[in-house]
mmCIF file of C-alpha atoms in Angstrom:
data_model
loop_
_atom_site.group_PDB
_atom_site.id
_atom_site.type_symbol
_atom_site.label_atom_id
_atom_site.label_comp_id
_atom_site.label_asym_id
_atom_site.label_seq_id
_atom_site.Cartn_x
_atom_site.Cartn_y
_atom_site.Cartn_z
ATOM 1 C CA MET Q 1 98.682 -51.976 -153.283
ATOM 2 C CA VAL Q 2 97.197 -55.208 -153.148
ATOM 3 C CA LYS Q 3 99.468 -58.078 -153.565
ATOM 4 C CA PRO Q 4 99.492 -59.465 -157.413
ATOM 5 C CA GLU Q 5 98.560 -63.112 -154.700
ATOM 6 C CA ASN Q 6 96.460 -61.962 -153.624
ATOM 7 C CA LEU Q 7 94.277 -60.538 -156.857
ATOM 8 C CA ASP Q 8 94.941 -64.443 -157.845
ATOM 9 C CA THR Q 9 93.101 -65.257 -155.262
ATOM 10 C CA ASN Q 10 89.828 -62.559 -154.743
ATOM 11 C CA LYS Q 11 89.904 -63.756 -158.149
ATOM 12 C CA LYS Q 12 89.572 -67.956 -157.221
ATOM 13 C CA ILE Q 13 87.276 -66.801 -154.891
ATOM 14 C CA SER Q 14 85.122 -65.206 -157.543
ATOM 15 C CA SER Q 15 84.973 -67.681 -159.496
ATOM 16 C CA LYS Q 16 83.469 -70.548 -157.031
ATOM 17 C CA LYS Q 17 80.850 -67.976 -156.353
ATOM 18 C CA ILE Q 18 80.090 -67.024 -159.783
ATOM 19 C CA THR Q 19 80.329 -70.851 -160.138
ATOM 20 C CA LYS Q 20 77.711 -71.795 -157.968
ATOM 21 C CA VAL Q 21 75.565 -69.714 -159.091
ATOM 22 C CA LYS Q 22 76.102 -70.689 -162.364
ATOM 23 C CA ILE Q 23 75.399 -74.462 -161.102
ATOM 24 C CA PHE Q 24 71.984 -73.290 -159.375
ATOM 25 C CA ILE Q 25 70.181 -71.433 -162.092
ATOM 26 C CA PHE Q 26 71.795 -74.581 -163.804
ATOM 27 C CA ALA Q 27 69.181 -76.753 -161.014
ATOM 28 C CA PHE Q 28 66.981 -74.805 -160.587
ATOM 29 C CA PHE Q 29 65.794 -74.784 -164.637
ATOM 30 C CA THR Q 30 66.858 -78.147 -164.895
ATOM 31 C CA TYR Q 31 64.303 -79.028 -162.171
ATOM 32 C CA LEU Q 32 61.697 -76.361 -164.026
ATOM 33 C CA TYR Q 33 62.011 -77.666 -167.687
ATOM 34 C CA PHE Q 34 62.870 -81.458 -167.132
ATOM 35 C CA SER Q 35 61.711 -82.695 -163.138
ATOM 36 C CA LYS Q 36 62.776 -83.826 -160.274
ATOM 37 C CA LYS Q 37 63.829 -87.196 -160.835
ATOM 38 C CA ILE Q 38 66.248 -85.789 -163.862
ATOM 39 C CA LEU Q 39 68.023 -83.340 -161.212
ATOM 40 C CA ILE Q 40 68.171 -85.694 -158.306
ATOM 41 C CA ILE Q 41 70.345 -88.307 -161.892
ATOM 42 C CA LEU Q 42 72.610 -84.879 -161.150
ATOM 43 C CA ILE Q 43 73.062 -84.573 -157.204
ATOM 44 C CA ASN Q 44 73.681 -87.655 -156.892
ATOM 45 C CA HIS Q 45 76.191 -88.280 -159.347
ATOM 46 C CA PHE Q 46 78.169 -85.551 -160.336
ATOM 47 C CA LYS Q 47 80.674 -84.945 -158.063
ATOM 48 C CA PHE Q 48 80.625 -80.611 -158.316
ATOM 49 C CA VAL Q 49 77.232 -81.031 -157.460
ATOM 50 C CA ARG Q 50 77.576 -82.408 -154.257
ATOM 51 C CA LYS Q 51 80.387 -79.859 -153.631
ATOM 52 C CA LEU Q 52 77.637 -77.370 -152.912
ATOM 53 C CA ASN Q 53 77.985 -75.238 -149.769
ATOM 54 C CA PHE Q 54 75.457 -75.872 -147.284
ATOM 55 C CA SER Q 55 72.614 -72.956 -148.073
ATOM 56 C CA ILE Q 56 72.984 -73.290 -151.119
ATOM 57 C CA ASN Q 57 70.878 -77.356 -151.241
ATOM 58 C CA LEU Q 58 69.244 -75.722 -148.525
ATOM 59 C CA LEU Q 59 67.563 -73.574 -151.677
ATOM 60 C CA ILE Q 60 67.359 -76.465 -153.929
ATOM 61 C CA THR Q 61 65.308 -78.406 -151.446
ATOM 62 C CA TYR Q 62 63.444 -75.213 -151.358
ATOM 63 C CA TYR Q 63 61.970 -74.696 -154.137
ATOM 64 C CA PHE Q 64 61.419 -78.643 -154.422
ATOM 65 C CA LEU Q 65 58.617 -78.270 -151.931
ATOM 66 C CA ILE Q 66 57.812 -74.446 -153.781
ATOM 67 C CA LEU Q 67 57.285 -75.831 -156.842
ATOM 68 C CA LYS Q 68 56.307 -79.101 -155.641
ATOM 69 C CA GLN Q 69 53.395 -77.295 -154.164
ATOM 70 C CA GLY Q 70 52.076 -74.140 -156.592
ATOM 71 C CA MET Q 71 54.947 -74.143 -159.895
ATOM 72 C CA MET Q 72 54.766 -77.848 -161.016
ATOM 73 C CA ALA Q 73 53.675 -77.907 -164.424
ATOM 74 C CA LEU Q 74 49.923 -79.392 -164.171
ATOM 75 C CA ILE Q 75 48.614 -81.896 -167.516
ATOM 76 C CA LYS Q 76 44.794 -82.076 -168.483
ATOM 77 C CA LEU Q 77 43.956 -85.357 -169.703
ATOM 78 C CA GLU Q 78 39.873 -85.738 -171.138
ATOM 79 C CA TYR Q 79 39.233 -89.159 -170.301
ATOM 80 C CA ILE Q 80 36.949 -90.079 -173.276
ATOM 81 C CA TRP Q 81 34.765 -93.283 -173.425
ATOM 82 C CA LEU Q 82 31.178 -94.357 -175.171
ATOM 83 C CA ASP Q 83 28.103 -94.483 -173.016
ATOM 84 C CA GLY Q 84 25.459 -97.024 -172.724
ATOM 85 C CA TYR Q 85 22.527 -95.537 -174.385
ATOM 86 C CA LYS Q 86 20.875 -97.122 -176.999
ATOM 87 C CA PRO Q 87 20.373 -98.021 -179.914
ATOM 88 C CA THR Q 88 23.227 -94.512 -180.734
ATOM 89 C CA GLN Q 89 25.330 -94.749 -177.735
ATOM 90 C CA SER Q 90 27.162 -90.719 -177.363
ATOM 91 C CA LEU Q 91 30.640 -89.349 -176.441
ATOM 92 C CA ARG Q 92 31.257 -88.797 -173.212
ATOM 93 C CA SER Q 93 34.660 -87.203 -171.170
ATOM 94 C CA LYS Q 94 35.745 -85.728 -168.329
ATOM 95 C CA THR Q 95 39.135 -84.074 -167.245
ATOM 96 C CA LYS Q 96 41.657 -85.183 -165.246
ATOM 97 C CA ILE Q 97 44.738 -82.171 -163.376
ATOM 98 C CA VAL Q 98 47.289 -84.628 -162.589
ATOM 99 C CA ASN Q 99 51.355 -82.721 -161.536
ATOM 100 C CA SER Q 100 53.966 -83.778 -164.876
ATOM 101 C CA ASP Q 101 56.147 -85.947 -162.622
ATOM 102 C CA GLU Q 102 53.251 -88.142 -162.994
ATOM 103 C CA PHE Q 103 52.915 -88.726 -166.314
ATOM 104 C CA ASP Q 104 55.888 -89.976 -168.138
ATOM 105 C CA GLY Q 105 54.543 -90.237 -171.318
ATOM 106 C CA THR Q 106 53.268 -93.680 -172.417
ATOM 107 C CA LEU Q 107 49.986 -94.882 -171.914
ATOM 108 C CA LYS Q 108 50.678 -97.419 -169.268
ATOM 109 C CA ASP Q 109 51.268 -94.380 -167.381
ATOM 110 C CA LEU Q 110 47.838 -93.158 -167.563
ATOM 111 C CA PRO Q 111 45.793 -94.239 -163.873
ATOM 112 C CA MET Q 112 42.602 -95.741 -164.251
ATOM 113 C CA TRP Q 113 39.244 -93.183 -163.261
ATOM 114 C CA SER Q 114 35.862 -93.645 -162.257
ATOM 115 C CA PHE Q 115 32.244 -92.173 -163.230
ATOM 116 C CA ASP Q 116 28.653 -92.626 -162.568
ATOM 117 C CA GLY Q 117 27.188 -94.996 -164.829
ATOM 118 C CA SER Q 118 24.033 -94.179 -163.032
ATOM 119 C CA SER Q 119 23.896 -90.797 -165.406
ATOM 120 C CA THR Q 120 25.148 -92.305 -168.239
ATOM 121 C CA GLU Q 121 22.294 -95.548 -168.726
ATOM 122 C CA GLN Q 122 25.467 -98.290 -167.827
ATOM 123 C CA ALA Q 123 25.174 -99.101 -164.504
ATOM 124 C CA PRO Q 124 21.522 -98.691 -161.460
ATOM 125 C CA GLY Q 125 22.302 -96.136 -159.044
ATOM 126 C CA GLY Q 126 22.828 -99.062 -155.756
ATOM 127 C CA SER Q 127 26.085 -99.273 -156.869
ATOM 128 C CA SER Q 128 27.247 -96.730 -159.739
ATOM 129 C CA ASP Q 129 31.245 -96.773 -159.917
ATOM 130 C CA CYS Q 130 32.309 -97.667 -163.353
ATOM 131 C CA LEU Q 131 36.166 -97.945 -164.216
ATOM 132 C CA LEU Q 132 37.855 -96.486 -167.173
ATOM 133 C CA LYS Q 133 40.688 -97.795 -168.684
ATOM 134 C CA PRO Q 134 43.205 -95.978 -170.940
ATOM 135 C CA VAL Q 135 43.348 -97.503 -174.626
ATOM 136 C CA TYR Q 136 44.701 -95.234 -176.618
ATOM 137 C CA PHE Q 137 45.903 -91.466 -176.010
ATOM 138 C CA VAL Q 138 47.070 -88.991 -178.238
ATOM 139 C CA LYS Q 139 48.258 -85.400 -177.866
ATOM 140 C CA ASP Q 140 44.789 -81.728 -177.467
ATOM 141 C CA PRO Q 141 45.291 -79.583 -180.298
ATOM 142 C CA LEU Q 142 42.754 -77.101 -179.104
ATOM 143 C CA ARG Q 143 44.649 -76.862 -175.052
ATOM 144 C CA ARG Q 144 47.538 -76.945 -173.889
ATOM 145 C CA ASP Q 145 49.128 -78.494 -171.956
ATOM 146 C CA ALA Q 146 46.568 -81.409 -172.698
ATOM 147 C CA TYR Q 147 45.814 -84.796 -173.635
ATOM 148 C CA LEU Q 148 42.652 -86.324 -175.761
ATOM 149 C CA VAL Q 149 42.949 -89.941 -173.751
ATOM 150 C CA MET Q 150 39.969 -93.062 -175.589
ATOM 151 C CA CYS Q 151 38.742 -95.629 -172.933
ATOM 152 C CA GLU Q 152 37.291 -98.392 -172.096
ATOM 153 C CA VAL Q 153 34.382 -99.104 -170.231
ATOM 154 C CA LEU Q 154 34.803 -102.188 -167.531
ATOM 155 C CA ASN Q 155 32.911 -103.233 -164.869
ATOM 156 C CA ALA Q 156 33.854 -102.087 -161.153
ATOM 157 C CA ASP Q 157 35.268 -105.738 -160.704
ATOM 158 C CA GLY Q 158 37.556 -104.874 -163.386
ATOM 159 C CA THR Q 159 35.295 -107.118 -166.981
ATOM 160 C CA ALA Q 160 34.024 -105.623 -169.514
ATOM 161 C CA HIS Q 161 31.009 -103.980 -169.830
ATOM 162 C CA ALA Q 162 28.389 -104.788 -171.635
ATOM 163 C CA SER Q 163 28.259 -100.636 -173.607
ATOM 164 C CA ASN Q 164 32.186 -101.885 -174.052
ATOM 165 C CA GLY Q 165 32.632 -102.692 -177.940
ATOM 166 C CA ARG Q 166 35.869 -102.685 -178.347
ATOM 167 C CA ALA Q 167 36.403 -105.870 -176.080
ATOM 168 C CA LEU Q 168 34.994 -107.677 -178.801
ATOM 169 C CA ILE Q 169 37.451 -107.267 -181.003
ATOM 170 C CA GLU Q 170 39.265 -109.950 -182.023
ATOM 171 C CA ASP Q 171 42.336 -108.690 -184.079
ATOM 172 C CA ASP Q 172 45.173 -108.941 -181.338
ATOM 173 C CA ASP Q 173 47.855 -109.399 -183.600
ATOM 174 C CA ASN Q 174 47.036 -106.055 -185.919
ATOM 175 C CA ASP Q 175 46.552 -108.314 -189.044
ATOM 176 C CA PHE Q 176 43.435 -106.235 -189.664
ATOM 177 C CA TRP Q 177 43.532 -102.700 -190.852
ATOM 178 C CA PHE Q 178 41.006 -100.328 -191.824
ATOM 179 C CA GLY Q 179 40.344 -97.259 -193.019
ATOM 180 C CA PHE Q 180 36.688 -96.142 -192.073
ATOM 181 C CA GLU Q 181 34.870 -92.776 -194.493
ATOM 182 C CA GLN Q 182 33.325 -90.996 -191.681
ATOM 183 C CA GLU Q 183 29.972 -89.090 -193.176
ATOM 184 C CA TYR Q 184 28.157 -86.463 -191.057
ATOM 185 C CA PHE Q 185 25.851 -83.471 -191.255
ATOM 186 C CA LEU Q 186 26.945 -79.645 -189.854
ATOM 187 C CA TRP Q 187 23.450 -79.176 -188.181
ATOM 188 C CA ASN Q 188 22.303 -75.184 -187.852
ATOM 189 C CA THR Q 189 20.875 -75.517 -184.001
ATOM 190 C CA ALA Q 190 17.986 -72.373 -184.841
ATOM 191 C CA THR Q 191 16.726 -73.973 -188.298
ATOM 192 C CA ASN Q 192 16.792 -77.554 -187.139
ATOM 193 C CA LYS Q 193 18.717 -77.968 -190.824
ATOM 194 C CA PRO Q 194 22.168 -78.463 -192.381
ATOM 195 C CA VAL Q 195 23.849 -74.918 -192.611
ATOM 196 C CA GLY Q 196 23.433 -74.059 -196.347
ATOM 197 C CA PHE Q 197 19.509 -74.704 -196.180
ATOM 198 C CA PRO Q 198 17.515 -71.760 -196.305
ATOM 199 C CA GLU Q 199 15.200 -70.719 -193.675
ATOM 200 C CA GLY Q 200 11.983 -71.358 -194.128
ATOM 201 C CA GLY Q 201 12.378 -73.299 -197.230
ATOM 202 C CA PHE Q 202 15.278 -75.609 -199.338
ATOM 203 C CA PRO Q 203 18.582 -75.822 -201.557
ATOM 204 C CA GLY Q 204 19.041 -76.294 -204.961
ATOM 205 C CA PRO Q 205 19.150 -80.131 -205.200
ATOM 206 C CA GLN Q 206 21.804 -82.580 -205.322
ATOM 207 C CA GLY Q 207 24.242 -82.086 -207.784
ATOM 208 C CA PRO Q 208 27.131 -79.391 -207.249
ATOM 209 C CA TYR Q 209 27.819 -80.157 -203.656
ATOM 210 C CA TYR Q 210 30.169 -82.617 -203.861
ATOM 211 C CA CYS Q 211 33.571 -81.528 -203.793
ATOM 212 C CA SER Q 212 32.439 -78.300 -204.223
ATOM 213 C CA VAL Q 213 34.118 -74.660 -204.373
ATOM 214 C CA GLY Q 214 32.918 -71.809 -203.238
ATOM 215 C CA ALA Q 215 30.216 -70.058 -201.132
ATOM 216 C CA TYR Q 216 27.269 -70.931 -203.211
ATOM 217 C CA ASN Q 217 27.713 -74.154 -203.059
ATOM 218 C CA ALA Q 218 30.239 -75.232 -200.001
ATOM 219 C CA PHE Q 219 29.134 -74.922 -196.571
ATOM 220 C CA GLY Q 220 30.960 -74.691 -193.506
ATOM 221 C CA ARG Q 221 33.952 -75.164 -194.202
ATOM 222 C CA ASN Q 222 35.981 -72.976 -192.016
ATOM 223 C CA ILE Q 223 34.712 -75.975 -188.998
ATOM 224 C CA VAL Q 224 36.259 -78.326 -191.449
ATOM 225 C CA GLU Q 225 39.458 -76.969 -192.050
ATOM 226 C CA GLU Q 226 39.627 -76.519 -188.185
ATOM 227 C CA HIS Q 227 38.972 -80.048 -187.511
ATOM 228 C CA LEU Q 228 41.119 -81.089 -190.519
ATOM 229 C CA ASP Q 229 43.841 -78.770 -189.078
ATOM 230 C CA ALA Q 230 43.427 -80.334 -185.557
ATOM 231 C CA ILE Q 231 42.914 -84.396 -185.660
ATOM 232 C CA ILE Q 232 46.318 -83.241 -188.240
ATOM 233 C CA ASP Q 233 48.600 -81.654 -184.901
ATOM 234 C CA ALA Q 234 47.096 -84.937 -182.670
ATOM 235 C CA GLY Q 235 48.521 -87.019 -184.707
ATOM 236 C CA ILE Q 236 45.687 -89.187 -186.173
ATOM 237 C CA ASN Q 237 46.517 -90.804 -189.361
ATOM 238 C CA VAL Q 238 43.336 -88.784 -191.923
ATOM 239 C CA GLU Q 239 43.256 -89.378 -194.877
ATOM 240 C CA GLY Q 240 42.458 -87.133 -196.766
ATOM 241 C CA ILE Q 241 38.181 -84.817 -196.385
ATOM 242 C CA ASN Q 242 36.370 -83.489 -198.934
ATOM 243 C CA ALA Q 243 32.749 -82.274 -199.368
ATOM 244 C CA GLU Q 244 29.705 -85.231 -199.917
ATOM 245 C CA VAL Q 245 26.579 -85.143 -202.255
ATOM 246 C CA ALA Q 246 23.834 -83.288 -199.622
ATOM 247 C CA THR Q 247 24.889 -79.686 -198.724
ATOM 248 C CA GLY Q 248 25.711 -79.244 -195.856
ATOM 249 C CA GLN Q 249 27.524 -82.860 -195.346
ATOM 250 C CA TRP Q 250 31.256 -83.372 -195.025
ATOM 251 C CA GLU Q 251 33.127 -86.575 -194.767
ATOM 252 C CA PHE Q 252 37.030 -87.589 -193.041
ATOM 253 C CA GLN Q 253 38.740 -90.495 -193.799
ATOM 254 C CA ILE Q 254 40.650 -92.183 -190.753
ATOM 255 C CA PHE Q 255 43.072 -95.207 -191.607
ATOM 256 C CA ALA Q 256 44.804 -97.733 -189.186
ATOM 257 C CA LYS Q 257 46.927 -100.542 -189.299
ATOM 258 C CA GLY Q 258 44.580 -102.266 -186.027
ATOM 259 C CA ALA Q 259 41.116 -102.725 -185.838
ATOM 260 C CA LYS Q 260 41.002 -101.652 -182.489
ATOM 261 C CA GLU Q 261 43.349 -97.847 -183.412
ATOM 262 C CA ALA Q 262 41.577 -97.531 -185.847
ATOM 263 C CA GLY Q 263 38.072 -97.153 -183.712
ATOM 264 C CA ASP Q 264 40.493 -95.062 -181.753
ATOM 265 C CA GLN Q 265 41.139 -92.725 -183.586
ATOM 266 C CA VAL Q 266 37.369 -92.342 -185.051
ATOM 267 C CA TRP Q 267 35.904 -91.629 -181.999
ATOM 268 C CA VAL Q 268 38.440 -89.264 -181.018
ATOM 269 C CA ALA Q 269 38.054 -87.795 -184.521
ATOM 270 C CA ARG Q 270 34.424 -87.516 -183.572
ATOM 271 C CA TYR Q 271 35.297 -85.715 -180.348
ATOM 272 C CA LEU Q 272 37.426 -83.660 -181.296
ATOM 273 C CA LEU Q 273 34.998 -82.390 -184.142
ATOM 274 C CA GLU Q 274 32.403 -82.050 -181.521
ATOM 275 C CA ARG Q 275 33.822 -79.964 -179.803
ATOM 276 C CA ILE Q 276 34.971 -77.521 -182.443
ATOM 277 C CA GLY Q 277 31.871 -76.962 -183.825
ATOM 278 C CA GLU Q 278 30.761 -76.046 -180.001
ATOM 279 C CA LYS Q 279 32.648 -73.453 -180.925
ATOM 280 C CA TYR Q 280 30.131 -72.183 -183.544
ATOM 281 C CA GLY Q 281 27.359 -72.932 -181.864
ATOM 282 C CA VAL Q 282 26.843 -75.433 -185.184
ATOM 283 C CA ALA Q 283 25.937 -78.970 -184.009
ATOM 284 C CA ILE Q 284 26.765 -82.313 -186.086
ATOM 285 C CA ASN Q 285 24.193 -84.941 -186.744
ATOM 286 C CA TRP Q 286 25.752 -87.766 -186.793
ATOM 287 C CA HIS Q 287 22.544 -89.611 -187.844
ATOM 288 C CA CYS Q 288 22.479 -91.420 -191.198
ATOM 289 C CA LYS Q 289 19.065 -90.032 -192.642
ATOM 290 C CA PRO Q 290 18.362 -86.171 -191.105
ATOM 291 C CA LEU Q 291 16.061 -85.144 -193.528
ATOM 292 C CA GLY Q 292 14.469 -88.559 -194.066
ATOM 293 C CA ALA Q 293 12.646 -89.233 -196.490
ATOM 294 C CA LEU Q 294 13.340 -86.339 -199.111
ATOM 295 C CA ASP Q 295 15.591 -87.172 -202.085
ATOM 296 C CA TRP Q 296 18.692 -86.119 -200.221
ATOM 297 C CA ASN Q 297 21.458 -88.583 -199.846
ATOM 298 C CA GLY Q 298 21.798 -90.633 -196.601
ATOM 299 C CA SER Q 299 24.959 -90.805 -194.583
ATOM 300 C CA GLY Q 300 27.405 -93.966 -193.779
ATOM 301 C CA MET Q 301 30.490 -94.875 -192.405
ATOM 302 C CA HIS Q 302 31.881 -96.694 -195.287
ATOM 303 C CA ALA Q 303 34.476 -100.142 -194.117
ATOM 304 C CA ASN Q 304 37.627 -100.467 -195.836
ATOM 305 C CA PHE Q 305 38.931 -103.845 -194.245
ATOM 306 C CA SER Q 306 41.602 -106.364 -195.416
ATOM 307 C CA ASN Q 307 43.477 -108.794 -193.739
ATOM 308 C CA THR Q 308 46.685 -110.893 -194.624
ATOM 309 C CA THR Q 309 45.163 -112.533 -196.845
ATOM 310 C CA LEU Q 310 43.061 -110.717 -198.345
ATOM 311 C CA ARG Q 311 46.126 -108.196 -199.508
ATOM 312 C CA THR Q 312 49.076 -110.815 -200.444
ATOM 313 C CA CYS Q 313 46.591 -113.639 -201.924
ATOM 314 C CA GLY Q 314 46.191 -112.913 -206.201
ATOM 315 C CA SER Q 315 43.406 -115.176 -206.341
ATOM 316 C CA LYS Q 316 39.806 -113.751 -207.478
ATOM 317 C CA GLU Q 317 38.053 -116.963 -205.771
ATOM 318 C CA THR Q 318 39.268 -116.114 -202.783
ATOM 319 C CA PHE Q 319 37.773 -112.527 -202.850
ATOM 320 C CA GLU Q 320 34.917 -113.646 -203.810
ATOM 321 C CA LYS Q 321 35.065 -116.569 -201.220
ATOM 322 C CA ILE Q 322 35.105 -113.667 -198.479
ATOM 323 C CA CYS Q 323 32.381 -111.478 -199.665
ATOM 324 C CA GLU Q 324 30.233 -114.443 -199.576
ATOM 325 C CA ALA Q 325 30.827 -115.312 -196.510
ATOM 326 C CA PHE Q 326 28.846 -111.975 -195.335
ATOM 327 C CA ARG Q 327 26.319 -113.103 -197.247
ATOM 328 C CA PRO Q 328 24.263 -115.535 -194.940
ATOM 329 C CA LEU Q 329 24.961 -112.918 -192.416
ATOM 330 C CA VAL Q 330 22.673 -110.401 -192.797
ATOM 331 C CA LYS Q 331 20.544 -109.879 -189.980
ATOM 332 C CA GLU Q 332 24.174 -109.872 -187.617
ATOM 333 C CA HIS Q 333 26.090 -107.324 -190.206
ATOM 334 C CA ILE Q 334 22.798 -104.620 -190.018
ATOM 335 C CA GLU Q 335 22.439 -105.245 -185.862
ATOM 336 C CA VAL Q 336 25.875 -103.547 -185.906
ATOM 337 C CA TYR Q 337 25.972 -100.976 -188.682
ATOM 338 C CA GLY Q 338 24.395 -98.539 -186.631
ATOM 339 C CA ALA Q 339 20.693 -98.143 -185.840
ATOM 340 C CA ASP Q 340 17.343 -96.508 -188.835
ATOM 341 C CA ASN Q 341 19.236 -98.228 -191.179
ATOM 342 C CA HIS Q 342 16.585 -98.884 -193.326
ATOM 343 C CA LEU Q 343 15.783 -95.477 -193.877
ATOM 344 C CA ARG Q 344 19.083 -94.718 -196.249
ATOM 345 C CA LEU Q 345 19.544 -99.152 -197.796
ATOM 346 C CA THR Q 346 16.716 -98.240 -199.506
ATOM 347 C CA GLY Q 347 18.772 -99.196 -202.753
ATOM 348 C CA LYS Q 348 19.083 -95.235 -203.806
ATOM 349 C CA HIS Q 349 21.214 -92.679 -203.229
ATOM 350 C CA GLU Q 350 24.359 -94.675 -204.137
ATOM 351 C CA THR Q 351 22.984 -98.025 -201.251
ATOM 352 C CA ALA Q 352 21.901 -101.637 -201.461
ATOM 353 C CA SER Q 353 18.293 -102.414 -199.905
ATOM 354 C CA ILE Q 354 19.372 -103.536 -196.410
ATOM 355 C CA HIS Q 355 17.375 -106.737 -197.069
ATOM 356 C CA ASP Q 356 19.810 -107.828 -200.061
ATOM 357 C CA PHE Q 357 23.726 -108.644 -199.833
ATOM 358 C CA SER Q 358 26.018 -108.028 -203.463
ATOM 359 C CA TYR Q 359 28.627 -107.600 -204.157
ATOM 360 C CA GLY Q 360 30.797 -105.814 -207.335
ATOM 361 C CA VAL Q 361 34.011 -104.052 -209.086
ATOM 362 C CA SER Q 362 33.163 -100.957 -208.155
ATOM 363 C CA ASP Q 363 29.849 -101.139 -207.934
ATOM 364 C CA ARG Q 364 28.761 -98.547 -205.803
ATOM 365 C CA GLY Q 365 25.015 -99.600 -205.179
ATOM 366 C CA ALA Q 366 27.068 -102.339 -203.825
ATOM 367 C CA SER Q 367 26.605 -103.632 -200.626
ATOM 368 C CA ILE Q 368 29.916 -104.539 -200.697
ATOM 369 C CA ARG Q 369 32.228 -102.633 -203.711
ATOM 370 C CA ILE Q 370 35.734 -104.203 -204.891
ATOM 371 C CA PRO Q 371 37.149 -101.777 -205.580
ATOM 372 C CA VAL Q 372 38.840 -101.964 -209.214
ATOM 373 C CA MET Q 373 42.110 -101.761 -208.622
ATOM 374 C CA VAL Q 374 41.851 -105.359 -206.682
ATOM 375 C CA PRO Q 375 42.034 -107.225 -209.924
ATOM 376 C CA ALA Q 376 44.077 -104.284 -211.612
ATOM 377 C CA LYS Q 377 46.533 -105.287 -208.979
ATOM 378 C CA GLY Q 378 46.033 -109.174 -209.248
ATOM 379 C CA TRP Q 379 43.635 -109.815 -206.891
ATOM 380 C CA LYS Q 380 45.116 -107.871 -204.205
ATOM 381 C CA GLY Q 381 44.009 -105.174 -201.977
ATOM 382 C CA TYR Q 382 41.180 -104.400 -199.574
ATOM 383 C CA LEU Q 383 37.149 -104.530 -199.350
ATOM 384 C CA GLU Q 384 34.686 -102.242 -198.853
ATOM 385 C CA ASP Q 385 31.498 -102.863 -197.371
ATOM 386 C CA ARG Q 386 29.026 -99.667 -197.821
ATOM 387 C CA ARG Q 387 26.106 -100.448 -195.334
ATOM 388 C CA PRO Q 388 27.527 -99.553 -192.190
ATOM 389 C CA ASN Q 389 26.398 -95.491 -191.191
ATOM 390 C CA SER Q 390 27.429 -92.839 -189.916
ATOM 391 C CA ALA Q 391 26.658 -93.081 -186.247
ATOM 392 C CA ALA Q 392 27.619 -96.548 -186.557
ATOM 393 C CA ASP Q 393 30.004 -98.012 -183.189
ATOM 394 C CA PRO Q 394 33.402 -98.092 -185.436
ATOM 395 C CA TYR Q 395 34.741 -101.211 -183.061
ATOM 396 C CA LYS Q 396 31.476 -102.855 -183.535
ATOM 397 C CA VAL Q 397 32.195 -102.752 -187.547
ATOM 398 C CA ALA Q 398 35.287 -103.822 -187.023
ATOM 399 C CA ALA Q 399 34.820 -106.735 -184.565
ATOM 400 C CA ARG Q 400 31.533 -108.275 -186.675
ATOM 401 C CA ILE Q 401 34.049 -108.092 -190.150
ATOM 402 C CA ILE Q 402 36.617 -109.621 -188.573
ATOM 403 C CA LYS Q 403 34.585 -112.441 -187.631
ATOM 404 C CA THR Q 404 32.993 -113.059 -190.814
ATOM 405 C CA VAL Q 405 36.657 -112.579 -192.855
ATOM 406 C CA LYS Q 406 38.088 -115.102 -189.619
ATOM 407 C CA SER Q 407 34.732 -117.678 -190.692
ATOM 408 C CA VAL Q 408 36.600 -118.070 -194.760
ATOM 409 C CA LYS Q 409 38.473 -121.320 -194.405
ATOM 410 C CA ALA Q 410 42.482 -120.860 -196.059
#
């Protein structure tokens, strides 16, 4: 007959074993889900973990080694940058794989990287290394365990590369806010025409396509909606989308408080659209006038901008003074507002002539539009420069606008 005290002893032994197993399981899953760093803190600070017997400690050490080599979660970092092609730069990207304990989810933890600049028009073959400096990142909504990392291109000595438009922005305090209206065409690579164009011909004239609904007038909505979901999931501040004036033409709008981040978000949104287009075999045509001189709208990237002065001045005179500052600098602005803009800025199709400068309240035929809400709110708000085209670099556009606005003395 088993004595009661022996039963109590056996229960205590069994309880200790169960406790040890629970501690081991807890430690194992803590490591899996929260990384080695947290587990080490537990081992160093909790007495009950220190009391584990030697065999349990050996097992934990063993799992450290196995997990580190084989079961450690891997993260995909997609480094994105702009190449050196002229007159229009293109997106480039490549994937870096890191262990989960190498990236803590902050920008400072993203390592510098490099690439072959001789293959992107950014360096000679004899000295081809260019550096990639991470400046902005978001979750990659198209791949699991992945992030999209927007980068500036630097020379090997760490200075800004000549192709680095972001480095030109003088807005360190984020006083300038930008909203970019990015237009584009979904392009059928088989017919070399916009989606919705019949093979060997043309659709009906412009009119029914703007903000259209229904299969007769709206083409490529599946791609557009997938892109919208992707940029929302990524955390990009998209303000809206709509079908545009021409067949197969669409637009998305991005807003950010800070010129650099506005440019970052536009470029990452463009990148995601290109990637989704790959999935459907549809190209994204960023050219400002892909249909040439025909009676079809071109594509722009209207730049809506403000700073503290415009947002708070309450003065018509101040708005006009800032607008007038753009007048003598038409050439300087057009130089960075996108290639082939002379094809688009003709004075037709809601554009001002490339050779002229004008501004006006609610005037979509002007170079700069003063939104109707500005006078309605006592001359407080923003301005819209309608001249940048769809292929323009938002970094360079923002940099030029900021420089002009800052030249105005209060």
